[in-house]
XYZ file of N, CA and C in Angstrom:
222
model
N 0.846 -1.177 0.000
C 0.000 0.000 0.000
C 0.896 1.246 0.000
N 1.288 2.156 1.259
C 2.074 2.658 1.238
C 3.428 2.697 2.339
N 4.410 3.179 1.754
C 5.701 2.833 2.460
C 5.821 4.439 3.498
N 6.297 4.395 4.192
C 6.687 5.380 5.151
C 7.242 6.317 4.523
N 8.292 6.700 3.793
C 8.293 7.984 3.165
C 7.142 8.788 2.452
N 5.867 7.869 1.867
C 4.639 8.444 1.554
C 4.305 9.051 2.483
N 3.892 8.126 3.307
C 2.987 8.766 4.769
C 3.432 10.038 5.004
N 5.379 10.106 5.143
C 5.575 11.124 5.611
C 5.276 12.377 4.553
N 5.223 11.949 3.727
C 5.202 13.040 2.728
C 3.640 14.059 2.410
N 2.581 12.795 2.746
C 1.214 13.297 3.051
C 1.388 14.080 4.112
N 1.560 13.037 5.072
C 1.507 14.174 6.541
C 1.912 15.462 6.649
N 3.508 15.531 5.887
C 3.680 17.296 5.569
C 3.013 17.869 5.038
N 2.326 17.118 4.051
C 1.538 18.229 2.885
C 0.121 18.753 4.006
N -0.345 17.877 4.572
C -1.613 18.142 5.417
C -1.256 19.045 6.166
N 0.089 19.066 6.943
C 0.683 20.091 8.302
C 0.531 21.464 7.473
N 1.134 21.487 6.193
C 1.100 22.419 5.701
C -0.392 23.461 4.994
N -0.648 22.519 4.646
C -2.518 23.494 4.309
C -3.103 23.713 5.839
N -3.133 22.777 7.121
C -3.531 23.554 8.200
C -2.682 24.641 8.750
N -1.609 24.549 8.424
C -0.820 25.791 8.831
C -1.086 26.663 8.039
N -1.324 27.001 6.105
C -1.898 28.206 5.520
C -3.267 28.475 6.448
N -4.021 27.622 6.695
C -5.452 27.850 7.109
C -5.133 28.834 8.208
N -4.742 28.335 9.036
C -4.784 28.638 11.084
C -3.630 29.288 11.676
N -3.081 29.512 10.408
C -1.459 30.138 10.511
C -1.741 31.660 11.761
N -2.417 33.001 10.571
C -2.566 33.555 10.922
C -3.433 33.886 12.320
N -4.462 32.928 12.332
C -4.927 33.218 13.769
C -4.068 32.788 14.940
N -3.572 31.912 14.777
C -2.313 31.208 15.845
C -1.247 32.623 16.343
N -0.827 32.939 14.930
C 0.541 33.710 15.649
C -0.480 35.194 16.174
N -1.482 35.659 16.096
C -2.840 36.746 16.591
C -2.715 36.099 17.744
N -3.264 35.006 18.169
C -3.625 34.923 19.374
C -2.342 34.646 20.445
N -1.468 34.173 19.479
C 0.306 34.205 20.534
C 0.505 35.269 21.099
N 0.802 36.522 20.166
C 0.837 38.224 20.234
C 0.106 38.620 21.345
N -1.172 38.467 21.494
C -2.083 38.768 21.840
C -1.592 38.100 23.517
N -1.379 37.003 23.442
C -0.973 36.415 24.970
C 0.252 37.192 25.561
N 1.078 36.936 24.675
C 2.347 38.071 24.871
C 2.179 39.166 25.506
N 1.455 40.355 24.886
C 1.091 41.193 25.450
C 0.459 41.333 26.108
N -0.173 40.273 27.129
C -1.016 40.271 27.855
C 0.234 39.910 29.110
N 0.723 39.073 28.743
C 1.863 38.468 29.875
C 2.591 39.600 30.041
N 3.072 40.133 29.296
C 4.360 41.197 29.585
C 4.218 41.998 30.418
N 2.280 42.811 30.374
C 1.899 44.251 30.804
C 1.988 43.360 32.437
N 1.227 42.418 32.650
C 1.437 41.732 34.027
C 2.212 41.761 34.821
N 3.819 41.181 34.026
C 4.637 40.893 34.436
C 5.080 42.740 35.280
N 4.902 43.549 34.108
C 5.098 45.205 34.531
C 4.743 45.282 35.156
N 3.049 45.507 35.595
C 2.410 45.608 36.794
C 2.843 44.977 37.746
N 3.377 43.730 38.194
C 3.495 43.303 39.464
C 5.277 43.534 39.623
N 6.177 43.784 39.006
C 7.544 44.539 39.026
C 6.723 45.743 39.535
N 5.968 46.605 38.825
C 5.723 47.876 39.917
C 5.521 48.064 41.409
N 4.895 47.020 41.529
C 4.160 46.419 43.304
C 2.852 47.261 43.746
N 2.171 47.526 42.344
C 0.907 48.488 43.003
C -0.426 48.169 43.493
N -0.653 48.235 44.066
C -2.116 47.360 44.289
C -2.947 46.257 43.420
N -3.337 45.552 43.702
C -3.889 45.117 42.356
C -5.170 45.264 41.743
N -5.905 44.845 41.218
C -7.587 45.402 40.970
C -7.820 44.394 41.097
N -9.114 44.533 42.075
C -9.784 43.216 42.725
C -10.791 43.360 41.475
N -11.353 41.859 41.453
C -12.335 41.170 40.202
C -13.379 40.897 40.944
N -14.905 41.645 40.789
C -16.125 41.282 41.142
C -17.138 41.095 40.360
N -17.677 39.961 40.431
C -18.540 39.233 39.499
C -18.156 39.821 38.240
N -17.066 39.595 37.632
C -17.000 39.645 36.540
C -16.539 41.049 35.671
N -15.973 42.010 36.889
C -15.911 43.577 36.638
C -14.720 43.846 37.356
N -13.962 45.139 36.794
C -12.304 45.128 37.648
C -12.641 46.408 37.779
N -12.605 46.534 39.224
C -12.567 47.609 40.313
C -11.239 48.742 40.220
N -10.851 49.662 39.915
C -9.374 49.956 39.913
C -9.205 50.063 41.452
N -7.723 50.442 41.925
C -7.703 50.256 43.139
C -8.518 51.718 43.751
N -8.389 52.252 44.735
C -8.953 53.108 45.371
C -10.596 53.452 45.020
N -11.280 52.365 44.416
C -12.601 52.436 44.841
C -13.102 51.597 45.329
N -14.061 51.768 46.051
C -14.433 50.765 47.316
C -15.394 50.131 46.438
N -15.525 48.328 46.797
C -16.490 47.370 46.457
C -18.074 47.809 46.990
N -19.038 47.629 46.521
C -20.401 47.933 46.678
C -20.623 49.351 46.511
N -20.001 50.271 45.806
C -20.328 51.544 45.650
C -20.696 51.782 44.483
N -21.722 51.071 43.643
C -22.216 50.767 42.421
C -23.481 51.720 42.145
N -23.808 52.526 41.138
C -24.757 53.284 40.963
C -25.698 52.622 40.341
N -27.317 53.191 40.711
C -28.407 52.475 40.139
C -28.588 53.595 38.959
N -28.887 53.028 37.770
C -28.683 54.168 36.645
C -30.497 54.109 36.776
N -30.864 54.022 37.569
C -32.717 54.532 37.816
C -33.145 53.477 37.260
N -32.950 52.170 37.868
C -33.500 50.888 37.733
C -33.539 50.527 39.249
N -34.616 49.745 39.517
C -34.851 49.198 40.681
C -35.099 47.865 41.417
């Protein structure tokens, strides 16, 4: 059927059309982590407070938790 240098030779060709496909979103979302890691890494080299996370919302530091405005809903 086929001998192992085929296989291997399919298998590159396949690595290669999913890599044209998914190429670009891959190295987007690498970047994207990157710069997410780095600013972190800055922030906590600074040593500044951190922003506490409530249900889903980031507080900066110096405002107090539960001091949330009702925009005239009840």
């Amino acid at each position: 059927m086929f001998g192992l240098s085929e296989l291997a030779i399919i298998l590159i060709v396949v690595i290669a059309v999913i890599a044209v496909k998914k190429g670009p979103e891959l190295v987007r979302t690498a970047a994207k982590s990157a710069r997410i890691l780095k600013a972190e890494a800055r922030a906590a080299k600074a040593g500044g407070p951190e922003p506490q996370v409530i249900q889903g919302e980031v507080l900066r530091p110096g405002t107090a938790a539960g001091t949330e405005q009702n925009h005239g809903t009840r």
